[in-house]
Short mmCIF file of C-alpha atoms in Angstrom, two decimals:
data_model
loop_
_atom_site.label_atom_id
_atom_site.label_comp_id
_atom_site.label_asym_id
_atom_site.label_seq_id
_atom_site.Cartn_x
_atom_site.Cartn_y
_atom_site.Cartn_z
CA UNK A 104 0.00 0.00 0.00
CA UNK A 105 1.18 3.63 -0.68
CA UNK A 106 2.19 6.24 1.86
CA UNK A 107 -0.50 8.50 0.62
CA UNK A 108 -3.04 5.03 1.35
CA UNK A 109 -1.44 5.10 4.55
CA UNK A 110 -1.96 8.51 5.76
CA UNK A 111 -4.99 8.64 4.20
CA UNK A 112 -6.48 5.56 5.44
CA UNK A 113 -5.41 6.64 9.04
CA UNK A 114 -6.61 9.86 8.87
CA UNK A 115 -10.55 8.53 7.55
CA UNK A 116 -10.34 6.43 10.18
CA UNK A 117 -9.38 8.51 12.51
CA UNK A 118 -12.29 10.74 11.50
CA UNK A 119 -15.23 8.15 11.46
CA UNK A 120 -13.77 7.10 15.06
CA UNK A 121 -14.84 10.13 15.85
CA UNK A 122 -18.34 8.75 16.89
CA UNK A 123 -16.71 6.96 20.17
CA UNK A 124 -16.67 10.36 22.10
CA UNK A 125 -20.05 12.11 21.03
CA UNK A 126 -21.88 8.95 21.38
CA UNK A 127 -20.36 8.86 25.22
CA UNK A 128 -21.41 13.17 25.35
CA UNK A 129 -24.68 12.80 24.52
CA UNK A 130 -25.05 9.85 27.90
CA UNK A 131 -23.17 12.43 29.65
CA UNK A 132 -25.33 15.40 28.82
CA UNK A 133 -28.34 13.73 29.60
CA UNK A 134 -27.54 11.98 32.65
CA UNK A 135 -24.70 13.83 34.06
CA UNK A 136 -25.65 17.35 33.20
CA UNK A 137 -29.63 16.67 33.05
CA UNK A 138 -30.05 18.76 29.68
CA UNK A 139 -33.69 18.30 28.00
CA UNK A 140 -33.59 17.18 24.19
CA UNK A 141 -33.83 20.53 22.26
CA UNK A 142 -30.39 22.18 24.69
CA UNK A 143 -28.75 18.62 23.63
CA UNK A 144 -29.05 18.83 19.95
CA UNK A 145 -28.56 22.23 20.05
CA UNK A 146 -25.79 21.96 22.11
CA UNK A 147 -24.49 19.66 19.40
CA UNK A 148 -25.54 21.21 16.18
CA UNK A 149 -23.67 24.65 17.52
CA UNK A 150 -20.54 22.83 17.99
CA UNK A 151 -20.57 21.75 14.41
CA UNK A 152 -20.26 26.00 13.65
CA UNK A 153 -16.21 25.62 12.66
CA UNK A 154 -16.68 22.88 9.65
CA UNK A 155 -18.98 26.63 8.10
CA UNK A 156 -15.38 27.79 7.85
CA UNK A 157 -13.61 24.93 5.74
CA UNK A 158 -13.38 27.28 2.38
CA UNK A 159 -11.67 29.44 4.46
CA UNK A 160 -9.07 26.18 5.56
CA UNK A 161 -9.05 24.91 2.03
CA UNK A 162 -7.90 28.49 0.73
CA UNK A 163 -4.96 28.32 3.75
CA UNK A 164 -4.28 24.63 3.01
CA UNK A 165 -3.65 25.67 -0.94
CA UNK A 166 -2.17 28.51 -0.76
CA UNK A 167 -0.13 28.90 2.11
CA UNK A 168 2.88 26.10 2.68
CA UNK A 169 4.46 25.37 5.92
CA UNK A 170 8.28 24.19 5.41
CA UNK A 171 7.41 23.50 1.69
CA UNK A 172 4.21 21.40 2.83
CA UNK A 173 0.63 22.18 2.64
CA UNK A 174 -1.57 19.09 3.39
CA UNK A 175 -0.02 17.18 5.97
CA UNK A 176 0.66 20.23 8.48
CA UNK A 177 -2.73 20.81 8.43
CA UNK A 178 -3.87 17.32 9.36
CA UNK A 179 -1.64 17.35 12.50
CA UNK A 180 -2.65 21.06 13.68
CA UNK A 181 -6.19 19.57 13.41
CA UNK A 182 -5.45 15.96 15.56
CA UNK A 183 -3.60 18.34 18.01
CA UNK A 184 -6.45 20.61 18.19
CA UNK A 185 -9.05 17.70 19.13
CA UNK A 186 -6.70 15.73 21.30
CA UNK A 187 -6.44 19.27 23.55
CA UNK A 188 -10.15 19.35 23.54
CA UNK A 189 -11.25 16.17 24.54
CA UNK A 190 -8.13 16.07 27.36
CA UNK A 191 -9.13 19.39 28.77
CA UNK A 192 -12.84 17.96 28.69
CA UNK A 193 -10.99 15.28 31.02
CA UNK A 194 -8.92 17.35 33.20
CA UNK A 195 -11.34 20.14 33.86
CA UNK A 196 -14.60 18.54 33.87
CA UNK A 197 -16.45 21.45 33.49
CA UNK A 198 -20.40 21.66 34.07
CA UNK A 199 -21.11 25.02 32.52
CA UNK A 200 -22.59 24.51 29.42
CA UNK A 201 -20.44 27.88 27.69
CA UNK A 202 -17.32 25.71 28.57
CA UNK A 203 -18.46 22.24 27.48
CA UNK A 204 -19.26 24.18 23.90
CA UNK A 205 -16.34 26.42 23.68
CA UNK A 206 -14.22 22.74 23.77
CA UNK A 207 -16.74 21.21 21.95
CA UNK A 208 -15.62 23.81 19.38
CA UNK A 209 -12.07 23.30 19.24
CA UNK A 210 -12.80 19.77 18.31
CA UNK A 211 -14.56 20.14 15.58
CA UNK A 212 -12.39 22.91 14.28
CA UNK A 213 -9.13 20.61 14.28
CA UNK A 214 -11.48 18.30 12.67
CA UNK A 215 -12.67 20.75 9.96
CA UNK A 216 -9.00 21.03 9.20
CA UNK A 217 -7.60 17.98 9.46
CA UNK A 218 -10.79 16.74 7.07
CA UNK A 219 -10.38 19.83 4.56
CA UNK A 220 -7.19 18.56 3.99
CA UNK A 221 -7.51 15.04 3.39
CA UNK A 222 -10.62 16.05 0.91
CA UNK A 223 -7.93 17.78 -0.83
CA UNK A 224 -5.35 14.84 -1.17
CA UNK A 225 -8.54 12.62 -2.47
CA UNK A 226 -9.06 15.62 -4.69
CA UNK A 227 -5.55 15.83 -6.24
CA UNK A 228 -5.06 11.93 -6.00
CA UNK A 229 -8.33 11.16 -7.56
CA UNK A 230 -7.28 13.03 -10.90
CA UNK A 231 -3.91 11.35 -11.55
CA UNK A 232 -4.36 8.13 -13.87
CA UNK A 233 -3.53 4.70 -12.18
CA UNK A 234 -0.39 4.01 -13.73
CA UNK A 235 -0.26 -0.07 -12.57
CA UNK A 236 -3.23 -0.84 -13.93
CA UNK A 237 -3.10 1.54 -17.09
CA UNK A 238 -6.37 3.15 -16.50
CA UNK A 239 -6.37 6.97 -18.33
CA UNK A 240 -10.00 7.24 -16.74
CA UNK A 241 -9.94 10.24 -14.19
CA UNK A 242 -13.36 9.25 -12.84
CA UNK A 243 -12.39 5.15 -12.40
CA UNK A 244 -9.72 6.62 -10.49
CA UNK A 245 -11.70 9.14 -8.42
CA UNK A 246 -13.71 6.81 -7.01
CA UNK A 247 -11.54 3.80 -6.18
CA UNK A 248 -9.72 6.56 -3.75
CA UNK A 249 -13.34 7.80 -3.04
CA UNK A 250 -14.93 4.21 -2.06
CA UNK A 251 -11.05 3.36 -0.19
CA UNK A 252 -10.97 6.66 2.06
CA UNK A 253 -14.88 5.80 2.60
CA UNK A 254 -14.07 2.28 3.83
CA UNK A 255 -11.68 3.63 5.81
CA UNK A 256 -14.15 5.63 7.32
CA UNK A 257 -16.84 3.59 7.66
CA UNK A 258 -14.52 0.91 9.70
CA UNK A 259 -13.58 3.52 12.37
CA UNK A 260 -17.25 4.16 12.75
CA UNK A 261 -18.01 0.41 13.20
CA UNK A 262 -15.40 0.15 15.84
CA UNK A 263 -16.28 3.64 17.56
CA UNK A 264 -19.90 2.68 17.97
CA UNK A 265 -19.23 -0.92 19.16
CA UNK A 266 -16.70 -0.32 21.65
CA UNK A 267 -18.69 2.94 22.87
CA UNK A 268 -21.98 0.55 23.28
CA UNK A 269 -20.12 -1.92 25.15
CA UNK A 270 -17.93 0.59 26.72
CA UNK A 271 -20.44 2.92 28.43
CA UNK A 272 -22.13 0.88 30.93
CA UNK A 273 -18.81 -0.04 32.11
CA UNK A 274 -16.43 3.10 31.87
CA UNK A 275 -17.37 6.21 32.88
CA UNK A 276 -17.56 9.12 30.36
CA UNK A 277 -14.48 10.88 30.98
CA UNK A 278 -12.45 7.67 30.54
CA UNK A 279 -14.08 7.57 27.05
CA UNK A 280 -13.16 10.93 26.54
CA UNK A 281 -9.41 10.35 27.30
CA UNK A 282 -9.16 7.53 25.18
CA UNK A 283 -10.23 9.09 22.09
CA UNK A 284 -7.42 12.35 23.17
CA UNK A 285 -4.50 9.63 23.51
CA UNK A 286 -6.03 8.38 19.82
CA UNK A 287 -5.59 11.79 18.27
CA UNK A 288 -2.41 12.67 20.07
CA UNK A 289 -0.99 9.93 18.24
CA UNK A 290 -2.31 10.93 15.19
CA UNK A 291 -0.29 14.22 15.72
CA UNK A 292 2.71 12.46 16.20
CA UNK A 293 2.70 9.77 13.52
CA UNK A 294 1.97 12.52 11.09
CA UNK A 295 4.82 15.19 11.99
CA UNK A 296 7.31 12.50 11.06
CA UNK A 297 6.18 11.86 7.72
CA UNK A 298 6.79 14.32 4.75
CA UNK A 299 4.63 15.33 1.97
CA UNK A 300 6.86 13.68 -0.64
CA UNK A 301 6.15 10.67 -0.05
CA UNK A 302 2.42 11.10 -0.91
CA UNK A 303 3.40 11.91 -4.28
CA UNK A 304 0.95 14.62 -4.87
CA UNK A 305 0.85 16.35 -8.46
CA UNK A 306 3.00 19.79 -8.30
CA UNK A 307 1.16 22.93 -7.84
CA UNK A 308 2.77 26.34 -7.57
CA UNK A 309 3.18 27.44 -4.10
CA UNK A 310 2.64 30.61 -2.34
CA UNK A 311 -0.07 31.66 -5.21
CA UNK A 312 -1.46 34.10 -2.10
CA UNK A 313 -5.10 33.92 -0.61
CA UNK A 314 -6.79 36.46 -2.34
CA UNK A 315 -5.76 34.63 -5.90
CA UNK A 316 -7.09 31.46 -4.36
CA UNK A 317 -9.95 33.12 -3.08
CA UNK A 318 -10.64 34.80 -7.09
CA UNK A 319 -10.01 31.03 -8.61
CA UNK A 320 -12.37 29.50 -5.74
CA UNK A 321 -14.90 32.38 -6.75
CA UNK A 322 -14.35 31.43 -10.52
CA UNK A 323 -15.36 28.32 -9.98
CA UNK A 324 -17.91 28.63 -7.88
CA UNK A 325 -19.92 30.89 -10.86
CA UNK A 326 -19.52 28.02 -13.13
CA UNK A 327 -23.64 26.98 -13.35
CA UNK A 328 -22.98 23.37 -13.15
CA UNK A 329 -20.91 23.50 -10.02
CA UNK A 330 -22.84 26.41 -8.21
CA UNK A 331 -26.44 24.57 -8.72
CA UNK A 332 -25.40 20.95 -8.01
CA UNK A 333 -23.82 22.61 -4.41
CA UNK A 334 -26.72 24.24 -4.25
CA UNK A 335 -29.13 21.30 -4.20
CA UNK A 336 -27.14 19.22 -2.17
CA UNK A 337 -27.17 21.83 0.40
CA UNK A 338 -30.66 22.55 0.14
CA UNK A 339 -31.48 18.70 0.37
CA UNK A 340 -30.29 18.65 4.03
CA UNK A 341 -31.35 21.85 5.41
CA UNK A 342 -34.87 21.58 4.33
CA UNK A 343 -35.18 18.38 6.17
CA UNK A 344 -35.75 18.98 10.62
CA UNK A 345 -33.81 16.96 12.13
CA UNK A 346 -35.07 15.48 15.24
CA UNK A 347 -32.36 13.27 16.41
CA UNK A 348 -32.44 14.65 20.18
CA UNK A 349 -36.29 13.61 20.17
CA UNK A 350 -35.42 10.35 18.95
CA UNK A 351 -32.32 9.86 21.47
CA UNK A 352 -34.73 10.69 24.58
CA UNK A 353 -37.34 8.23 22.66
CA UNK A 354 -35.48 5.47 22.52
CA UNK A 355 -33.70 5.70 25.85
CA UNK A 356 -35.91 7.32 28.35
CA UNK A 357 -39.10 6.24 27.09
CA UNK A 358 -38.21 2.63 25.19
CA UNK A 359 -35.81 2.33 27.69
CA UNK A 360 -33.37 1.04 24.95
CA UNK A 361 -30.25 -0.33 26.31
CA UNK A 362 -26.58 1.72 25.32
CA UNK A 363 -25.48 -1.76 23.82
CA UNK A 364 -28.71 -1.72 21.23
CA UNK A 365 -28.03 1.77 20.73
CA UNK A 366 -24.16 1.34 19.66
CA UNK A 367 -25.43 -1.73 18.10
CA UNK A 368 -27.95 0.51 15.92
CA UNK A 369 -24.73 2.67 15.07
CA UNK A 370 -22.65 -0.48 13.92
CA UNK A 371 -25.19 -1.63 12.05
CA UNK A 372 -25.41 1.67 10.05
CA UNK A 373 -21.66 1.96 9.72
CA UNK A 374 -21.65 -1.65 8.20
CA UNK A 375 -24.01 -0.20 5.64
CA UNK A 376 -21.80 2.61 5.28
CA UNK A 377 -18.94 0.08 3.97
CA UNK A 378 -21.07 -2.10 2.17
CA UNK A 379 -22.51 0.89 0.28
CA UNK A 380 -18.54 1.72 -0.85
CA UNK A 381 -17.58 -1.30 -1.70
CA UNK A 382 -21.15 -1.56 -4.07
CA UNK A 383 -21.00 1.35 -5.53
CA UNK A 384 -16.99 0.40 -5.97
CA UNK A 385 -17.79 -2.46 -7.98
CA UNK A 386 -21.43 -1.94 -9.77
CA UNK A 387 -22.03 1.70 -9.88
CA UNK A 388 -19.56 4.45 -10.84
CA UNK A 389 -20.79 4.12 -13.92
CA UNK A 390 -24.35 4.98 -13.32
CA UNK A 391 -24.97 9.06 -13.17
CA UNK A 392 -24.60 10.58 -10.19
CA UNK A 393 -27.85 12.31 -10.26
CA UNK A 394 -29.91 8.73 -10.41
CA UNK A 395 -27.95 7.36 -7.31
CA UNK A 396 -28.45 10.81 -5.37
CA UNK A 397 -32.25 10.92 -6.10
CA UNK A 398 -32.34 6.95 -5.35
CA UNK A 399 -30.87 7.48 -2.45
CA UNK A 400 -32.87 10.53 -1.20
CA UNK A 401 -36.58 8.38 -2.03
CA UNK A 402 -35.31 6.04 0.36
CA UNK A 403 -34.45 8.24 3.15
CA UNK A 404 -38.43 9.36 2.74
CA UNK A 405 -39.36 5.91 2.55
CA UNK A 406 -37.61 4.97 6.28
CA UNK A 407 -38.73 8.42 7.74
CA UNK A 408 -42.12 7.35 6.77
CA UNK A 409 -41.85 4.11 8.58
CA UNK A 410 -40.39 6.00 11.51
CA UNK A 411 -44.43 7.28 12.32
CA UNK A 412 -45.35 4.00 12.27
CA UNK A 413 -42.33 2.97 14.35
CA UNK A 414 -43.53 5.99 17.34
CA UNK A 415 -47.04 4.53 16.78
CA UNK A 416 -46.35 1.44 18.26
CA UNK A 417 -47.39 -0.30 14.30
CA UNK A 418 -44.66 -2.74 14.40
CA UNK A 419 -44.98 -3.73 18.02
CA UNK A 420 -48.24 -4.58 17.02
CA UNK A 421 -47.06 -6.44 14.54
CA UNK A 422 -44.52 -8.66 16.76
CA UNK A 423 -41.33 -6.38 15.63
CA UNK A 424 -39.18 -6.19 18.80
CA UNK A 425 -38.24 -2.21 19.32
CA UNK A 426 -34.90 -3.34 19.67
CA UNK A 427 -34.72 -4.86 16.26
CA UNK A 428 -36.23 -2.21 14.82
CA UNK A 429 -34.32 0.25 16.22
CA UNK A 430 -30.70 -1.89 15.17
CA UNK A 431 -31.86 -2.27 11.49
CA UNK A 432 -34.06 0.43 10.37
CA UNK A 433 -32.87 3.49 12.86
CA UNK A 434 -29.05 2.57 12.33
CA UNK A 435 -29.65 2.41 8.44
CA UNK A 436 -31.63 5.78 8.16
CA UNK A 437 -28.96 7.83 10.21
CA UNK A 438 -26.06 6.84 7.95
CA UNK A 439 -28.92 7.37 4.35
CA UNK A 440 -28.22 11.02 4.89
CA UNK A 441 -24.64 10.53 4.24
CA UNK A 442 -24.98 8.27 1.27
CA UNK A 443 -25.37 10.46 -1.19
CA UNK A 444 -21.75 12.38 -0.58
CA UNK A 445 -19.95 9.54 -1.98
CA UNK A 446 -21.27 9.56 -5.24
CA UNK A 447 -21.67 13.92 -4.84
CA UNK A 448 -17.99 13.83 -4.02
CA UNK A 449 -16.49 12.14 -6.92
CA UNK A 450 -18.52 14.31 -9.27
CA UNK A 451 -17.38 17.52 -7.97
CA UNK A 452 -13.80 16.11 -7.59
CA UNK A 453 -14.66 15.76 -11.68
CA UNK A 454 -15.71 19.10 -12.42
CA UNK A 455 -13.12 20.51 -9.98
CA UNK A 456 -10.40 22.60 -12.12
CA UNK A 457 -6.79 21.86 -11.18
CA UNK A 458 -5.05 24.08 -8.50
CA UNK A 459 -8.11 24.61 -6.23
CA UNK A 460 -9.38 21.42 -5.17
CA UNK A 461 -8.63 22.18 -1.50
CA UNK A 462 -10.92 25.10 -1.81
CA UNK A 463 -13.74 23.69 -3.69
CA UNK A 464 -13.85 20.69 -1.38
CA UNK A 465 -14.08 22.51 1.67
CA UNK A 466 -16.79 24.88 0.41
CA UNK A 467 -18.79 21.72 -0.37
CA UNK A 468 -18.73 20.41 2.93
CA UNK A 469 -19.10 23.33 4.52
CA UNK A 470 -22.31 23.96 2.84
CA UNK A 471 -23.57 20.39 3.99
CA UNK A 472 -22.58 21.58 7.76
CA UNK A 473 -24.54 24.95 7.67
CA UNK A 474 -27.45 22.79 5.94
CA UNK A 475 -27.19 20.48 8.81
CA UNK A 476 -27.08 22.70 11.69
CA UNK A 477 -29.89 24.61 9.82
CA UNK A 478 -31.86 21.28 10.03
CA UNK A 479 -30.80 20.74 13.27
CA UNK A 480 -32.26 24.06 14.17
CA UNK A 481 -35.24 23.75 12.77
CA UNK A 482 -35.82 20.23 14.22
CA UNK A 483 -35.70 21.90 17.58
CA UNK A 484 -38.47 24.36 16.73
CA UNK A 485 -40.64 22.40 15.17
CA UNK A 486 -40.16 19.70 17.97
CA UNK A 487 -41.04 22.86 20.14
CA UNK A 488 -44.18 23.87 17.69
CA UNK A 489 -45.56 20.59 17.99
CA UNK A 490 -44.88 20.44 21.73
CA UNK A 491 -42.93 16.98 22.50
CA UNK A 492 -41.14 17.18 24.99
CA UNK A 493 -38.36 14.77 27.20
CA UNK A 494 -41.40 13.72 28.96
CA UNK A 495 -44.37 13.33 26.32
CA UNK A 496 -43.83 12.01 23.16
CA UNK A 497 -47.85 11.77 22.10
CA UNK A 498 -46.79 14.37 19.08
CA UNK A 499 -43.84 12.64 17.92
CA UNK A 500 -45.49 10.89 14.61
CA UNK A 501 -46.69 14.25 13.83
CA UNK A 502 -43.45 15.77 13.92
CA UNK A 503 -41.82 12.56 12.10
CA UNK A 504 -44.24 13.37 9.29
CA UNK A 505 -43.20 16.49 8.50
CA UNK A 506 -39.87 15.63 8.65
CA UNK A 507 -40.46 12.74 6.34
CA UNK A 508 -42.74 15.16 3.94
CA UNK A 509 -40.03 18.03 3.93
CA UNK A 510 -37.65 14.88 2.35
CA UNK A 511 -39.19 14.70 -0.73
CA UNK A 512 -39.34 18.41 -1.54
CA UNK A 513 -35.72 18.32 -3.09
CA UNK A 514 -36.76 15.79 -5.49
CA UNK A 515 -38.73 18.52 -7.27
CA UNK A 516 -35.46 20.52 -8.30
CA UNK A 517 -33.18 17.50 -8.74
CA UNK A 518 -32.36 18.46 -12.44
CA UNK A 519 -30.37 20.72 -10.72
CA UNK A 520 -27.41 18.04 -10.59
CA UNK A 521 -26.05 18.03 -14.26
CA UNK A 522 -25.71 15.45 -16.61
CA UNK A 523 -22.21 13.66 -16.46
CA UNK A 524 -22.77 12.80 -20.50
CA UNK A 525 -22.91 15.93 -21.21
CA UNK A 526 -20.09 17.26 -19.31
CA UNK A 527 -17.78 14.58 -20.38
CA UNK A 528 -19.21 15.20 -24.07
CA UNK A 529 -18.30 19.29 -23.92
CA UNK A 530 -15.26 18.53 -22.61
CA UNK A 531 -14.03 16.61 -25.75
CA UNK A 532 -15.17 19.24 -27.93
#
């Protein structure tokens, strides 16, 4: 395996790990702290604020080099930057909710940058030819990285939720905490000893200044086919209320859903995750991105339908255990959202121009984190409008309808994602 494999894979792991702490904060919130379900998720959804700012990462990460390096720097500043977080979590303990946030925000910035640039090195990798097998197909290329780094991802998710399910009826919080801030620390270290070289990234020009990466981002950005399919996929998330606190208190307060089923729930989605790469891998890079994107968004209505039926008490009737439903269906339906960023990704990496892929990868998923704390946002008020509450959940399937009816509004614009034909057709000409 390559160094750039290497780094890579450690750093997606790395980041889908990430679920091993917040799955711990949100027992800790609840039952430690005693927050309701609308101060939780927005509690969480706030702390998600730094990944708004990735352009502004992707512009530093491409045009400003530290000792002739401008990816891997980055990706250790950001494991430092969560490793201080989650220790000072540890060694301070704080219970003022301004504290918990401020280092909940420090997290996810050294995330933000340490995932800004590893989008980049996908970016840049993804449009180099592979030489051992001959292939002089950019997009065949593109996605292998795509569906490795997602892998990658997808087992550090699988692991984080397991060991977090078994973990936190036998480990308190903190401990979980300080695990994850040993994890990262390493990270750092490995990192700092290996030098961009050996990734073999394509030469760019360095030093090309902000404000000129800033003008090219901005170029690219008014280009109609980039600019509308950001602006659906941005729209497709935000539009949807997310009421994942609601379900949280659902499932443990009043189904009284053991941690284990819950991190259980979370493998189970993760596996999907991985299977999903390793399909669309093999059978699908060839189908348009716009058919697996609208595919994929139909079936997130279909499972957010079922969810009223699930609150109803439907298939408890029916002889479904809540536990099985909540493993199988609920795991599957939290990782649907993602789905449709792996085949998103590799056609933006496609319509990317060289020399700003850093940029234009870190505007996309910043975009997807505003349109997610947006939907977080509005989950909370229309929770709120509906009235459920920590305590009452008789309102719930009304709220899960509307969240399930707000999913298939995007489908209405979804000509909005261009044609791949066609683009690969102009380009020729």
């Amino acid at each position: 395996m390559s160094m750039s494999k290497w780094v890579l894979g450690l750093g997606y792991w790395v980041q889908g790990f990430r679920c091993f702490p917040w799955m711990a904060l949100n027992y800790w919130l609840k039952d430690g702290l005693s927050l309701d379900p609308s101060s939780i998720q927005l509690l969480q959804y706030s702390a998600n604020l730094p990944m708004v700012a990735k352009p502004f990462y992707g512009v530093l990460s491409d045009a400003v080099y530290l000792n002739g390096q401008h990816r891997l720097p980055y990706i250790a500043l950001g494991a430092l930057l969560q490793a201080l977080s989650w220790l000072a979590i540890v060694i301070f303990s704080p219970s003022s909710i301004s504290i918990i946030i401020i280092y909940l925000l420090l997290s996810n910035l050294g995330a933000s940058i340490a995932e800004v640039s590893n989008d980049a090195i996908v970016a840049e990798l993804g449009k180099q030819p592979d030489l051992k097998s001959k292939k002089t197909d950019q997009s065949s290329s593109s996605g292998e990285l795509q569906s490795f780094v997602w892998m990658a991802s997808s087992v550090g998710g699988v692991l984080g939720n397991l060991l977090c399910g078994i973990a936190i009826g036998r480990f308190s919080t903190h401990s979980m905490f300080l695990f994850f801030g040993i994890l990262t620390a390493l990270q750092f270290f490995i990192t700092i000893f290996i030098h961009e070289k050996s990734l073999n990234l394509p030469k760019s020009p360095s030093n090309v200044g902000i404000k000129k990466q800033l003008s090219e981002l901005a170029t690219v950005l008014r280009k109609p086919e980039i600019a509308y399919s950001i602006g659906w996929f941005a729209l497709s998330y935000a539009v949807i209320p997310a009421l994942t606190g609601t379900m949280f208190f659902y499932q443990t307060e009043h189904l009284k859903i053991d941690s284990s089923v819950l991190g259980l729930s979370k493998v189970f989605g993760q596996a999907a995750m991985l299977l999903w790469s390793v399909i669309y891998n093999r059978y699908f890079k060839s189908v348009p991105s716009r058919k697996l994107i609208v595919a994929v968004q139909v079936t997130m209505a279909v499972f957010m339908f079922s969810d009223v039926f699930f609150v109803k008490g439907v298939y408890r009737d029916l002889g479904v255990p809540d536990s099985f439903y909540v493993v199988t269906f609920s795991g599957l339906l939290e990782v649907l959202f993602f789905f449709k960023i792996l085949p998103f990704s590799v056609l933006i990496a496609q319509l990317c121009p060289p020399g700003c892929e850093g940029s234009l990868m870190a505007f996309v998923m910043s975009a997807i984190a505003l349109s997610l704390i947006v939907s977080g946002y509005l989950g909370v008020a229309l929770a709120s409008y509906v009235g459920v509450t920590g305590n009452d959940f008789s309102v719930f399937p009304v709220g899960l309808f509307v969240q399930a009816a707000c999913t298939i509004l995007p489908l209405f614009w979804s000509s909005c994602i261009p044609d791949e034909t066609k683009i690969k057709d102009r380009k020729k000409e």
